[in-house]
JSON list of C-alpha atoms in Angstrom, two decimals:
[
{"chain": "A", "resi": 1, "resn": "MET", "atom": "CA", "xyz": [-32.57, -32.20, -12.14]},
{"chain": "A", "resi": 2, "resn": "ILE", "atom": "CA", "xyz": [-28.90, -32.55, -11.28]},
{"chain": "A", "resi": 3, "resn": "ARG", "atom": "CA", "xyz": [-26.80, -35.51, -10.19]},
{"chain": "A", "resi": 4, "resn": "VAL", "atom": "CA", "xyz": [-23.18, -35.89, -9.14]},
{"chain": "A", "resi": 5, "resn": "GLN", "atom": "CA", "xyz": [-21.93, -39.46, -9.19]},
{"chain": "A", "resi": 6, "resn": "GLY", "atom": "CA", "xyz": [-18.92, -41.71, -9.59]},
{"chain": "A", "resi": 7, "resn": "ALA", "atom": "CA", "xyz": [-20.67, -44.19, -11.84]},
{"chain": "A", "resi": 8, "resn": "ASP", "atom": "CA", "xyz": [-21.07, -43.98, -15.61]},
{"chain": "A", "resi": 9, "resn": "PHE", "atom": "CA", "xyz": [-24.43, -43.01, -17.12]},
{"chain": "A", "resi": 10, "resn": "GLU", "atom": "CA", "xyz": [-26.30, -44.20, -20.21]},
{"chain": "A", "resi": 11, "resn": "PRO", "atom": "CA", "xyz": [-27.36, -41.13, -22.23]},
{"chain": "A", "resi": 12, "resn": "GLY", "atom": "CA", "xyz": [-30.32, -42.76, -24.03]},
{"chain": "A", "resi": 13, "resn": "ALA", "atom": "CA", "xyz": [-31.78, -44.13, -20.83]},
{"chain": "A", "resi": 14, "resn": "GLU", "atom": "CA", "xyz": [-31.29, -40.77, -19.08]},
{"chain": "A", "resi": 15, "resn": "ILE", "atom": "CA", "xyz": [-33.14, -38.91, -21.85]},
{"chain": "A", "resi": 16, "resn": "ASP", "atom": "CA", "xyz": [-35.97, -41.44, -21.92]},
{"chain": "A", "resi": 17, "resn": "ARG", "atom": "CA", "xyz": [-36.41, -41.14, -18.16]},
{"chain": "A", "resi": 18, "resn": "LEU", "atom": "CA", "xyz": [-36.34, -37.33, -18.29]},
{"chain": "A", "resi": 19, "resn": "LEU", "atom": "CA", "xyz": [-39.01, -37.15, -21.00]},
{"chain": "A", "resi": 20, "resn": "ASP", "atom": "CA", "xyz": [-41.18, -39.95, -19.69]},
{"chain": "A", "resi": 21, "resn": "GLY", "atom": "CA", "xyz": [-44.76, -39.08, -20.59]},
{"chain": "A", "resi": 22, "resn": "ASN", "atom": "CA", "xyz": [-44.02, -35.46, -21.50]},
{"chain": "A", "resi": 23, "resn": "THR", "atom": "CA", "xyz": [-45.78, -34.89, -24.81]},
{"chain": "A", "resi": 24, "resn": "VAL", "atom": "CA", "xyz": [-45.42, -31.11, -25.07]},
{"chain": "A", "resi": 25, "resn": "VAL", "atom": "CA", "xyz": [-41.67, -31.39, -25.74]},
{"chain": "A", "resi": 26, "resn": "GLY", "atom": "CA", "xyz": [-40.81, -30.56, -29.34]},
{"chain": "A", "resi": 27, "resn": "GLY", "atom": "CA", "xyz": [-37.02, -30.74, -29.17]},
{"chain": "A", "resi": 28, "resn": "VAL", "atom": "CA", "xyz": [-34.29, -32.25, -27.02]},
{"chain": "A", "resi": 29, "resn": "ALA", "atom": "CA", "xyz": [-30.67, -31.08, -27.03]},
{"chain": "A", "resi": 30, "resn": "SER", "atom": "CA", "xyz": [-27.87, -32.97, -25.33]},
{"chain": "A", "resi": 31, "resn": "PHE", "atom": "CA", "xyz": [-24.14, -32.60, -24.72]},
{"chain": "A", "resi": 32, "resn": "ILE", "atom": "CA", "xyz": [-21.84, -35.40, -23.60]},
{"chain": "A", "resi": 33, "resn": "GLY", "atom": "CA", "xyz": [-18.36, -34.53, -22.38]},
{"chain": "A", "resi": 34, "resn": "VAL", "atom": "CA", "xyz": [-15.80, -37.30, -22.90]},
{"chain": "A", "resi": 35, "resn": "VAL", "atom": "CA", "xyz": [-12.25, -37.85, -21.59]},
{"chain": "A", "resi": 36, "resn": "ARG", "atom": "CA", "xyz": [-10.00, -36.94, -24.51]},
{"chain": "A", "resi": 37, "resn": "ASP", "atom": "CA", "xyz": [-6.53, -38.13, -25.29]},
{"chain": "A", "resi": 38, "resn": "ASP", "atom": "CA", "xyz": [-4.64, -35.48, -27.25]},
{"chain": "A", "resi": 39, "resn": "PRO", "atom": "CA", "xyz": [-1.39, -37.21, -28.32]},
{"chain": "A", "resi": 40, "resn": "GLU", "atom": "CA", "xyz": [-0.49, -34.51, -30.85]},
{"chain": "A", "resi": 41, "resn": "ASN", "atom": "CA", "xyz": [-0.19, -31.95, -28.05]},
{"chain": "A", "resi": 42, "resn": "GLY", "atom": "CA", "xyz": [1.67, -33.85, -25.35]},
{"chain": "A", "resi": 43, "resn": "PRO", "atom": "CA", "xyz": [2.33, -37.23, -23.79]},
{"chain": "A", "resi": 44, "resn": "ALA", "atom": "CA", "xyz": [-0.38, -39.90, -24.10]},
{"chain": "A", "resi": 45, "resn": "LEU", "atom": "CA", "xyz": [-3.12, -39.76, -21.47]},
{"chain": "A", "resi": 46, "resn": "ARG", "atom": "CA", "xyz": [-3.55, -42.87, -19.34]},
{"chain": "A", "resi": 47, "resn": "ALA", "atom": "CA", "xyz": [-6.30, -41.67, -17.03]},
{"chain": "A", "resi": 48, "resn": "MET", "atom": "CA", "xyz": [-7.90, -38.61, -15.56]},
{"chain": "A", "resi": 49, "resn": "THR", "atom": "CA", "xyz": [-9.21, -38.03, -12.04]},
{"chain": "A", "resi": 50, "resn": "LEU", "atom": "CA", "xyz": [-11.93, -35.48, -11.40]},
{"chain": "A", "resi": 51, "resn": "GLU", "atom": "CA", "xyz": [-11.96, -34.06, -7.90]},
{"chain": "A", "resi": 52, "resn": "HIS", "atom": "CA", "xyz": [-14.91, -32.00, -6.66]},
{"chain": "A", "resi": 53, "resn": "TYR", "atom": "CA", "xyz": [-16.19, -30.07, -3.65]},
{"chain": "A", "resi": 54, "resn": "PRO", "atom": "CA", "xyz": [-19.07, -32.19, -2.28]},
{"chain": "A", "resi": 55, "resn": "GLY", "atom": "CA", "xyz": [-21.96, -29.97, -1.30]},
{"chain": "A", "resi": 56, "resn": "MET", "atom": "CA", "xyz": [-20.85, -26.92, -3.25]},
{"chain": "A", "resi": 57, "resn": "THR", "atom": "CA", "xyz": [-20.90, -28.92, -6.49]},
{"chain": "A", "resi": 58, "resn": "GLU", "atom": "CA", "xyz": [-24.57, -29.77, -6.07]},
{"chain": "A", "resi": 59, "resn": "ARG", "atom": "CA", "xyz": [-25.41, -26.18, -5.06]},
{"chain": "A", "resi": 60, "resn": "MET", "atom": "CA", "xyz": [-23.66, -24.69, -8.08]},
{"chain": "A", "resi": 61, "resn": "LEU", "atom": "CA", "xyz": [-25.19, -27.15, -10.56]},
{"chain": "A", "resi": 62, "resn": "GLU", "atom": "CA", "xyz": [-28.65, -26.43, -9.12]},
{"chain": "A", "resi": 63, "resn": "ALA", "atom": "CA", "xyz": [-28.03, -22.68, -9.38]},
{"chain": "A", "resi": 64, "resn": "ILE", "atom": "CA", "xyz": [-26.85, -22.98, -12.99]},
{"chain": "A", "resi": 65, "resn": "GLU", "atom": "CA", "xyz": [-29.83, -25.14, -13.92]},
{"chain": "A", "resi": 66, "resn": "GLN", "atom": "CA", "xyz": [-32.18, -22.68, -12.26]},
{"chain": "A", "resi": 67, "resn": "GLU", "atom": "CA", "xyz": [-30.60, -19.84, -14.22]},
{"chain": "A", "resi": 68, "resn": "ALA", "atom": "CA", "xyz": [-31.17, -21.72, -17.50]},
{"chain": "A", "resi": 69, "resn": "ASN", "atom": "CA", "xyz": [-34.82, -22.27, -16.61]},
{"chain": "A", "resi": 70, "resn": "GLN", "atom": "CA", "xyz": [-35.23, -18.56, -15.93]},
{"chain": "A", "resi": 71, "resn": "ARG", "atom": "CA", "xyz": [-33.68, -17.60, -19.25]},
{"chain": "A", "resi": 72, "resn": "TRP", "atom": "CA", "xyz": [-35.37, -20.17, -21.48]},
{"chain": "A", "resi": 73, "resn": "ASP", "atom": "CA", "xyz": [-38.79, -21.76, -21.54]},
{"chain": "A", "resi": 74, "resn": "LEU", "atom": "CA", "xyz": [-37.77, -25.36, -20.83]},
{"chain": "A", "resi": 75, "resn": "CYS", "atom": "CA", "xyz": [-39.94, -28.42, -20.27]},
{"chain": "A", "resi": 76, "resn": "ALA", "atom": "CA", "xyz": [-37.18, -30.41, -18.56]},
{"chain": "A", "resi": 77, "resn": "SER", "atom": "CA", "xyz": [-33.44, -30.32, -17.93]},
{"chain": "A", "resi": 78, "resn": "LEU", "atom": "CA", "xyz": [-30.80, -32.65, -16.58]},
{"chain": "A", "resi": 79, "resn": "ILE", "atom": "CA", "xyz": [-27.14, -32.35, -15.61]},
{"chain": "A", "resi": 80, "resn": "VAL", "atom": "CA", "xyz": [-25.19, -35.48, -14.66]},
{"chain": "A", "resi": 81, "resn": "HIS", "atom": "CA", "xyz": [-21.54, -34.90, -13.71]},
{"chain": "A", "resi": 82, "resn": "ARG", "atom": "CA", "xyz": [-19.13, -37.66, -12.74]},
{"chain": "A", "resi": 83, "resn": "TYR", "atom": "CA", "xyz": [-16.14, -37.54, -10.42]},
{"chain": "A", "resi": 84, "resn": "GLY", "atom": "CA", "xyz": [-13.31, -39.99, -9.78]},
{"chain": "A", "resi": 85, "resn": "ARG", "atom": "CA", "xyz": [-10.87, -41.78, -12.08]},
{"chain": "A", "resi": 86, "resn": "MET", "atom": "CA", "xyz": [-11.74, -42.17, -15.76]},
{"chain": "A", "resi": 87, "resn": "ALA", "atom": "CA", "xyz": [-9.99, -43.44, -18.88]},
{"chain": "A", "resi": 88, "resn": "PRO", "atom": "CA", "xyz": [-9.81, -41.83, -22.34]},
{"chain": "A", "resi": 89, "resn": "GLY", "atom": "CA", "xyz": [-13.17, -42.35, -24.06]},
{"chain": "A", "resi": 90, "resn": "ASP", "atom": "CA", "xyz": [-15.14, -42.41, -20.80]},
{"chain": "A", "resi": 91, "resn": "ARG", "atom": "CA", "xyz": [-18.12, -40.10, -20.42]},
{"chain": "A", "resi": 92, "resn": "ILE", "atom": "CA", "xyz": [-17.67, -37.27, -17.89]},
{"chain": "A", "resi": 93, "resn": "VAL", "atom": "CA", "xyz": [-20.75, -35.08, -18.11]},
{"chain": "A", "resi": 94, "resn": "LEU", "atom": "CA", "xyz": [-24.23, -35.12, -19.61]},
{"chain": "A", "resi": 95, "resn": "VAL", "atom": "CA", "xyz": [-26.41, -32.07, -20.20]},
{"chain": "A", "resi": 96, "resn": "VAL", "atom": "CA", "xyz": [-29.95, -32.51, -21.56]},
{"chain": "A", "resi": 97, "resn": "THR", "atom": "CA", "xyz": [-32.47, -29.77, -22.22]},
{"chain": "A", "resi": 98, "resn": "ALA", "atom": "CA", "xyz": [-35.98, -30.27, -23.54]},
{"chain": "A", "resi": 99, "resn": "ALA", "atom": "CA", "xyz": [-38.25, -27.50, -24.79]},
{"chain": "A", "resi": 100, "resn": "ARG", "atom": "CA", "xyz": [-41.26, -26.95, -26.98]},
{"chain": "A", "resi": 101, "resn": "HIS", "atom": "CA", "xyz": [-38.98, -25.46, -29.67]},
{"chain": "A", "resi": 102, "resn": "ARG", "atom": "CA", "xyz": [-35.43, -26.26, -30.75]},
{"chain": "A", "resi": 103, "resn": "GLN", "atom": "CA", "xyz": [-33.88, -22.85, -30.15]},
{"chain": "A", "resi": 104, "resn": "ALA", "atom": "CA", "xyz": [-34.51, -22.86, -26.41]},
{"chain": "A", "resi": 105, "resn": "ALA", "atom": "CA", "xyz": [-33.24, -26.44, -26.14]},
{"chain": "A", "resi": 106, "resn": "LEU", "atom": "CA", "xyz": [-30.06, -25.84, -28.16]},
{"chain": "A", "resi": 107, "resn": "GLU", "atom": "CA", "xyz": [-29.15, -22.48, -26.61]},
{"chain": "A", "resi": 108, "resn": "SER", "atom": "CA", "xyz": [-29.77, -23.53, -23.02]},
{"chain": "A", "resi": 109, "resn": "CYS", "atom": "CA", "xyz": [-27.74, -26.72, -23.51]},
{"chain": "A", "resi": 110, "resn": "GLN", "atom": "CA", "xyz": [-24.73, -24.71, -24.66]},
{"chain": "A", "resi": 111, "resn": "PHE", "atom": "CA", "xyz": [-25.24, -22.19, -21.87]},
{"chain": "A", "resi": 112, "resn": "LEU", "atom": "CA", "xyz": [-25.26, -24.96, -19.26]},
{"chain": "A", "resi": 113, "resn": "ILE", "atom": "CA", "xyz": [-22.04, -26.61, -20.42]},
{"chain": "A", "resi": 114, "resn": "ASP", "atom": "CA", "xyz": [-20.27, -23.25, -20.82]},
{"chain": "A", "resi": 115, "resn": "TRP", "atom": "CA", "xyz": [-21.25, -22.15, -17.35]},
{"chain": "A", "resi": 116, "resn": "LEU", "atom": "CA", "xyz": [-20.55, -25.37, -15.52]},
{"chain": "A", "resi": 117, "resn": "LYS", "atom": "CA", "xyz": [-17.02, -25.46, -16.94]},
{"chain": "A", "resi": 118, "resn": "THR", "atom": "CA", "xyz": [-16.15, -22.24, -15.11]},
{"chain": "A", "resi": 119, "resn": "LYS", "atom": "CA", "xyz": [-18.48, -22.31, -12.10]},
{"chain": "A", "resi": 120, "resn": "ALA", "atom": "CA", "xyz": [-18.88, -25.90, -10.93]},
{"chain": "A", "resi": 121, "resn": "PRO", "atom": "CA", "xyz": [-16.09, -26.83, -8.48]},
{"chain": "A", "resi": 122, "resn": "PHE", "atom": "CA", "xyz": [-14.37, -29.66, -10.38]},
{"chain": "A", "resi": 123, "resn": "TRP", "atom": "CA", "xyz": [-10.65, -30.08, -10.96]},
{"chain": "A", "resi": 124, "resn": "LYS", "atom": "CA", "xyz": [-9.01, -32.45, -13.42]},
{"chain": "A", "resi": 125, "resn": "ARG", "atom": "CA", "xyz": [-5.76, -34.30, -12.71]},
{"chain": "A", "resi": 126, "resn": "GLU", "atom": "CA", "xyz": [-4.20, -36.09, -15.67]},
{"chain": "A", "resi": 127, "resn": "GLU", "atom": "CA", "xyz": [-2.02, -39.20, -15.58]},
{"chain": "A", "resi": 128, "resn": "THR", "atom": "CA", "xyz": [0.21, -39.27, -18.66]},
{"chain": "A", "resi": 129, "resn": "GLU", "atom": "CA", "xyz": [3.25, -41.25, -19.78]},
{"chain": "A", "resi": 130, "resn": "ASP", "atom": "CA", "xyz": [5.36, -38.43, -18.32]},
{"chain": "A", "resi": 131, "resn": "GLY", "atom": "CA", "xyz": [3.67, -38.29, -14.90]},
{"chain": "A", "resi": 132, "resn": "GLU", "atom": "CA", "xyz": [0.72, -36.61, -13.21]},
{"chain": "A", "resi": 133, "resn": "HIS", "atom": "CA", "xyz": [-0.37, -32.98, -13.28]},
{"chain": "A", "resi": 134, "resn": "TRP", "atom": "CA", "xyz": [-3.37, -30.74, -12.55]},
{"chain": "A", "resi": 135, "resn": "VAL", "atom": "CA", "xyz": [-5.05, -29.40, -15.67]},
{"chain": "A", "resi": 136, "resn": "GLN", "atom": "CA", "xyz": [-4.76, -25.63, -16.06]},
{"chain": "A", "resi": 137, "resn": "ALA", "atom": "CA", "xyz": [-7.96, -23.63, -16.56]},
{"chain": "A", "resi": 138, "resn": "GLN", "atom": "CA", "xyz": [-8.35, -22.38, -20.13]},
{"chain": "A", "resi": 139, "resn": "ALA", "atom": "CA", "xyz": [-8.92, -18.69, -20.80]},
{"chain": "A", "resi": 140, "resn": "ARG", "atom": "CA", "xyz": [-11.18, -19.73, -23.70]},
{"chain": "A", "resi": 141, "resn": "ASP", "atom": "CA", "xyz": [-13.55, -21.35, -21.18]},
{"chain": "A", "resi": 142, "resn": "ASP", "atom": "CA", "xyz": [-13.95, -18.00, -19.42]},
{"chain": "A", "resi": 143, "resn": "VAL", "atom": "CA", "xyz": [-14.61, -16.36, -22.79]},
{"chain": "A", "resi": 144, "resn": "ALA", "atom": "CA", "xyz": [-17.23, -18.99, -23.63]},
{"chain": "A", "resi": 145, "resn": "ALA", "atom": "CA", "xyz": [-18.97, -18.47, -20.28]},
{"chain": "A", "resi": 146, "resn": "ALA", "atom": "CA", "xyz": [-18.74, -14.67, -20.50]},
{"chain": "A", "resi": 147, "resn": "LYS", "atom": "CA", "xyz": [-20.58, -14.51, -23.80]},
{"chain": "A", "resi": 148, "resn": "TRP", "atom": "CA", "xyz": [-23.76, -15.38, -21.89]},
{"chain": "A", "resi": 149, "resn": "LYS", "atom": "CA", "xyz": [-23.21, -12.12, -19.98]},
{"chain": "A", "resi": 150, "resn": "VAL", "atom": "CA", "xyz": [-24.73, -11.39, -16.55]},
{"chain": "A", "resi": 151, "resn": "GLU", "atom": "CA", "xyz": [-22.54, -13.00, -13.92]},
{"chain": "A", "resi": 152, "resn": "PRO", "atom": "CA", "xyz": [-24.62, -14.42, -11.05]},
{"chain": "A", "resi": 153, "resn": "SER", "atom": "CA", "xyz": [-21.83, -13.88, -8.55]},
{"chain": "A", "resi": 154, "resn": "VAL", "atom": "CA", "xyz": [-18.14, -13.09, -8.35]},
{"chain": "A", "resi": 155, "resn": "SER", "atom": "CA", "xyz": [-16.02, -16.04, -9.41]},
{"chain": "B", "resi": 1, "resn": "MET", "atom": "CA", "xyz": [-13.29, -21.41, 10.97]},
{"chain": "B", "resi": 2, "resn": "GLU", "atom": "CA", "xyz": [-13.05, -24.51, 8.81]},
{"chain": "B", "resi": 3, "resn": "VAL", "atom": "CA", "xyz": [-10.66, -24.10, 5.90]},
{"chain": "B", "resi": 4, "resn": "LEU", "atom": "CA", "xyz": [-10.83, -26.50, 2.96]},
{"chain": "B", "resi": 5, "resn": "TYR", "atom": "CA", "xyz": [-8.26, -26.91, 0.18]},
{"chain": "B", "resi": 6, "resn": "PHE", "atom": "CA", "xyz": [-8.73, -28.52, -3.22]},
{"chain": "B", "resi": 7, "resn": "ALA", "atom": "CA", "xyz": [-6.57, -29.72, -6.13]},
{"chain": "B", "resi": 8, "resn": "TRP", "atom": "CA", "xyz": [-2.97, -28.42, -6.10]},
{"chain": "B", "resi": 9, "resn": "VAL", "atom": "CA", "xyz": [-3.70, -26.05, -3.23]},
{"chain": "B", "resi": 10, "resn": "ARG", "atom": "CA", "xyz": [-4.35, -29.13, -1.07]},
{"chain": "B", "resi": 11, "resn": "ASP", "atom": "CA", "xyz": [-1.22, -30.83, -2.41]},
{"chain": "B", "resi": 12, "resn": "ARG", "atom": "CA", "xyz": [0.91, -27.84, -1.42]},
{"chain": "B", "resi": 13, "resn": "VAL", "atom": "CA", "xyz": [-0.65, -27.23, 1.99]},
{"chain": "B", "resi": 14, "resn": "GLY", "atom": "CA", "xyz": [-0.50, -30.96, 2.74]},
{"chain": "B", "resi": 15, "resn": "THR", "atom": "CA", "xyz": [-4.02, -31.28, 4.17]},
{"chain": "B", "resi": 16, "resn": "ALA", "atom": "CA", "xyz": [-7.57, -31.18, 2.79]},
{"chain": "B", "resi": 17, "resn": "ARG", "atom": "CA", "xyz": [-9.17, -29.47, 5.79]},
{"chain": "B", "resi": 18, "resn": "GLU", "atom": "CA", "xyz": [-8.14, -27.72, 8.98]},
{"chain": "B", "resi": 19, "resn": "HIS", "atom": "CA", "xyz": [-9.75, -25.81, 11.83]},
{"chain": "B", "resi": 20, "resn": "VAL", "atom": "CA", "xyz": [-8.14, -22.42, 12.38]},
{"chain": "B", "resi": 21, "resn": "ASN", "atom": "CA", "xyz": [-8.52, -19.56, 14.87]},
{"chain": "B", "resi": 22, "resn": "PRO", "atom": "CA", "xyz": [-7.05, -16.47, 13.23]},
{"chain": "B", "resi": 23, "resn": "PRO", "atom": "CA", "xyz": [-6.67, -13.20, 15.19]},
{"chain": "B", "resi": 24, "resn": "ASN", "atom": "CA", "xyz": [-9.51, -10.63, 15.17]},
{"chain": "B", "resi": 25, "resn": "THR", "atom": "CA", "xyz": [-7.64, -8.56, 12.62]},
{"chain": "B", "resi": 26, "resn": "VAL", "atom": "CA", "xyz": [-8.53, -11.17, 9.99]},
{"chain": "B", "resi": 27, "resn": "THR", "atom": "CA", "xyz": [-11.89, -10.01, 8.61]},
{"chain": "B", "resi": 28, "resn": "THR", "atom": "CA", "xyz": [-11.78, -10.88, 4.90]},
{"chain": "B", "resi": 29, "resn": "VAL", "atom": "CA", "xyz": [-10.90, -13.85, 2.70]},
{"chain": "B", "resi": 30, "resn": "GLY", "atom": "CA", "xyz": [-7.77, -12.02, 1.52]},
{"chain": "B", "resi": 31, "resn": "GLU", "atom": "CA", "xyz": [-6.62, -11.33, 5.08]},
{"chain": "B", "resi": 32, "resn": "LEU", "atom": "CA", "xyz": [-7.25, -14.96, 5.97]},
{"chain": "B", "resi": 33, "resn": "ALA", "atom": "CA", "xyz": [-5.10, -16.04, 3.01]},
{"chain": "B", "resi": 34, "resn": "GLN", "atom": "CA", "xyz": [-2.30, -13.71, 4.15]},
{"chain": "B", "resi": 35, "resn": "TRP", "atom": "CA", "xyz": [-2.50, -15.04, 7.70]},
{"chain": "B", "resi": 36, "resn": "LEU", "atom": "CA", "xyz": [-2.60, -18.67, 6.57]},
{"chain": "B", "resi": 37, "resn": "ALA", "atom": "CA", "xyz": [0.54, -18.04, 4.51]},
{"chain": "B", "resi": 38, "resn": "THR", "atom": "CA", "xyz": [2.42, -17.32, 7.76]},
{"chain": "B", "resi": 39, "resn": "GLN", "atom": "CA", "xyz": [1.42, -20.62, 9.36]},
{"chain": "B", "resi": 40, "resn": "SER", "atom": "CA", "xyz": [3.97, -22.92, 7.69]},
{"chain": "B", "resi": 41, "resn": "ARG", "atom": "CA", "xyz": [6.39, -23.17, 4.78]},
{"chain": "B", "resi": 42, "resn": "GLU", "atom": "CA", "xyz": [3.80, -25.30, 2.97]},
{"chain": "B", "resi": 43, "resn": "HIS", "atom": "CA", "xyz": [1.05, -22.70, 3.47]},
{"chain": "B", "resi": 44, "resn": "ALA", "atom": "CA", "xyz": [3.41, -19.98, 2.28]},
{"chain": "B", "resi": 45, "resn": "GLU", "atom": "CA", "xyz": [4.04, -21.93, -0.92]},
{"chain": "B", "resi": 46, "resn": "ALA", "atom": "CA", "xyz": [0.31, -22.51, -1.51]},
{"chain": "B", "resi": 47, "resn": "PHE", "atom": "CA", "xyz": [-0.59, -18.83, -0.99]},
{"chain": "B", "resi": 48, "resn": "ARG", "atom": "CA", "xyz": [2.48, -17.36, -2.72]},
{"chain": "B", "resi": 49, "resn": "ASP", "atom": "CA", "xyz": [0.41, -16.07, -5.64]},
{"chain": "B", "resi": 50, "resn": "CYS", "atom": "CA", "xyz": [-3.19, -15.36, -4.61]},
{"chain": "B", "resi": 51, "resn": "ASP", "atom": "CA", "xyz": [-4.02, -14.13, -8.14]},
{"chain": "B", "resi": 52, "resn": "VAL", "atom": "CA", "xyz": [-4.21, -17.76, -9.27]},
{"chain": "B", "resi": 53, "resn": "LEU", "atom": "CA", "xyz": [-6.47, -18.80, -6.38]},
{"chain": "B", "resi": 54, "resn": "ARG", "atom": "CA", "xyz": [-10.25, -18.75, -6.07]},
{"chain": "B", "resi": 55, "resn": "ALA", "atom": "CA", "xyz": [-12.28, -18.83, -2.87]},
{"chain": "B", "resi": 56, "resn": "ALA", "atom": "CA", "xyz": [-15.69, -19.83, -1.57]},
{"chain": "B", "resi": 57, "resn": "VAL", "atom": "CA", "xyz": [-17.35, -18.93, 1.73]},
{"chain": "B", "resi": 58, "resn": "ASN", "atom": "CA", "xyz": [-20.05, -21.33, 2.88]},
{"chain": "B", "resi": 59, "resn": "GLN", "atom": "CA", "xyz": [-19.97, -22.93, -0.58]},
{"chain": "B", "resi": 60, "resn": "GLU", "atom": "CA", "xyz": [-20.60, -19.72, -2.55]},
{"chain": "B", "resi": 61, "resn": "HIS", "atom": "CA", "xyz": [-18.03, -18.18, -4.90]},
{"chain": "B", "resi": 62, "resn": "VAL", "atom": "CA", "xyz": [-16.68, -14.95, -3.40]},
{"chain": "B", "resi": 63, "resn": "SER", "atom": "CA", "xyz": [-13.97, -12.38, -4.03]},
{"chain": "B", "resi": 64, "resn": "PHE", "atom": "CA", "xyz": [-10.99, -11.99, -1.68]},
{"chain": "B", "resi": 65, "resn": "ALA", "atom": "CA", "xyz": [-12.68, -8.85, -0.28]},
{"chain": "B", "resi": 66, "resn": "HIS", "atom": "CA", "xyz": [-15.58, -10.92, 1.07]},
{"chain": "B", "resi": 67, "resn": "PRO", "atom": "CA", "xyz": [-15.90, -10.95, 4.89]},
{"chain": "B", "resi": 68, "resn": "VAL", "atom": "CA", "xyz": [-15.18, -14.03, 6.97]},
{"chain": "B", "resi": 69, "resn": "ALA", "atom": "CA", "xyz": [-16.46, -14.84, 10.45]},
{"chain": "B", "resi": 70, "resn": "THR", "atom": "CA", "xyz": [-16.23, -17.51, 13.11]},
{"chain": "B", "resi": 71, "resn": "GLY", "atom": "CA", "xyz": [-18.10, -20.62, 12.03]},
{"chain": "B", "resi": 72, "resn": "ASP", "atom": "CA", "xyz": [-17.64, -20.00, 8.29]},
{"chain": "B", "resi": 73, "resn": "GLU", "atom": "CA", "xyz": [-16.50, -22.74, 5.91]},
{"chain": "B", "resi": 74, "resn": "ILE", "atom": "CA", "xyz": [-13.86, -21.20, 3.66]},
{"chain": "B", "resi": 75, "resn": "ALA", "atom": "CA", "xyz": [-12.40, -23.00, 0.66]},
{"chain": "B", "resi": 76, "resn": "PHE", "atom": "CA", "xyz": [-9.34, -22.15, -1.45]},
{"chain": "B", "resi": 77, "resn": "PHE", "atom": "CA", "xyz": [-8.82, -23.73, -4.86]},
{"chain": "B", "resi": 78, "resn": "PRO", "atom": "CA", "xyz": [-7.44, -23.11, -8.35]},
{"chain": "B", "resi": 79, "resn": "PRO", "atom": "CA", "xyz": [-9.72, -22.02, -11.23]},
{"chain": "B", "resi": 80, "resn": "MET", "atom": "CA", "xyz": [-12.14, -24.84, -11.98]},
{"chain": "B", "resi": 81, "resn": "THR", "atom": "CA", "xyz": [-11.64, -27.32, -14.81]},
{"chain": "B", "resi": 82, "resn": "GLY", "atom": "CA", "xyz": [-14.85, -29.35, -14.94]},
{"chain": "B", "resi": 83, "resn": "GLY", "atom": "CA", "xyz": [-17.08, -30.26, -17.84]}
]
């Protein structure tokens, strides 16, 4: 299941809803991305705005989730990604994977967050004490995504 | 064709979306980018360095060699920074 929304989410409630009544699950992995202020490496962050490509965002998240379900034996999975203006400390993204065994849950969770960072059409704009700017893509994100090999399409 | 721009590409072009009718010689994403660059000073600035741009046709990631046709939705944007 995937969701793209402006509103915040409550991770515990999301996990409970995802697992509701599913008793074959043996392990649940989750990742929560949070807006980070990094004052040691630049001016203080006041807010961040996430822009996205409505339509394509949902398609890409569904494709990435489908890929994870092909690679791992999962009982359930969930991606919730927010857009709009957020403050440091706010939650941005939630990835939850549930499987019969921990390895599938943990690996697929990392795969999903690595892939959505480089394939889901989101762009971050930061508001700092010194003004506003678009966040540059990090080469290390491409490296993290590439370690899962097999590109689904040219990007 | 509908052309969409996101993030700083939109800032530079000055619009989020436009309908364009390029000549028949424009058959790929790369050729469309080159043609768009001739349309205004703002477009020229946005498409000055295509190496830093990414593209999608009908909401699928594609390379600049991918074909384009009448009725396509083509998007240009910088590398993504979600998550």
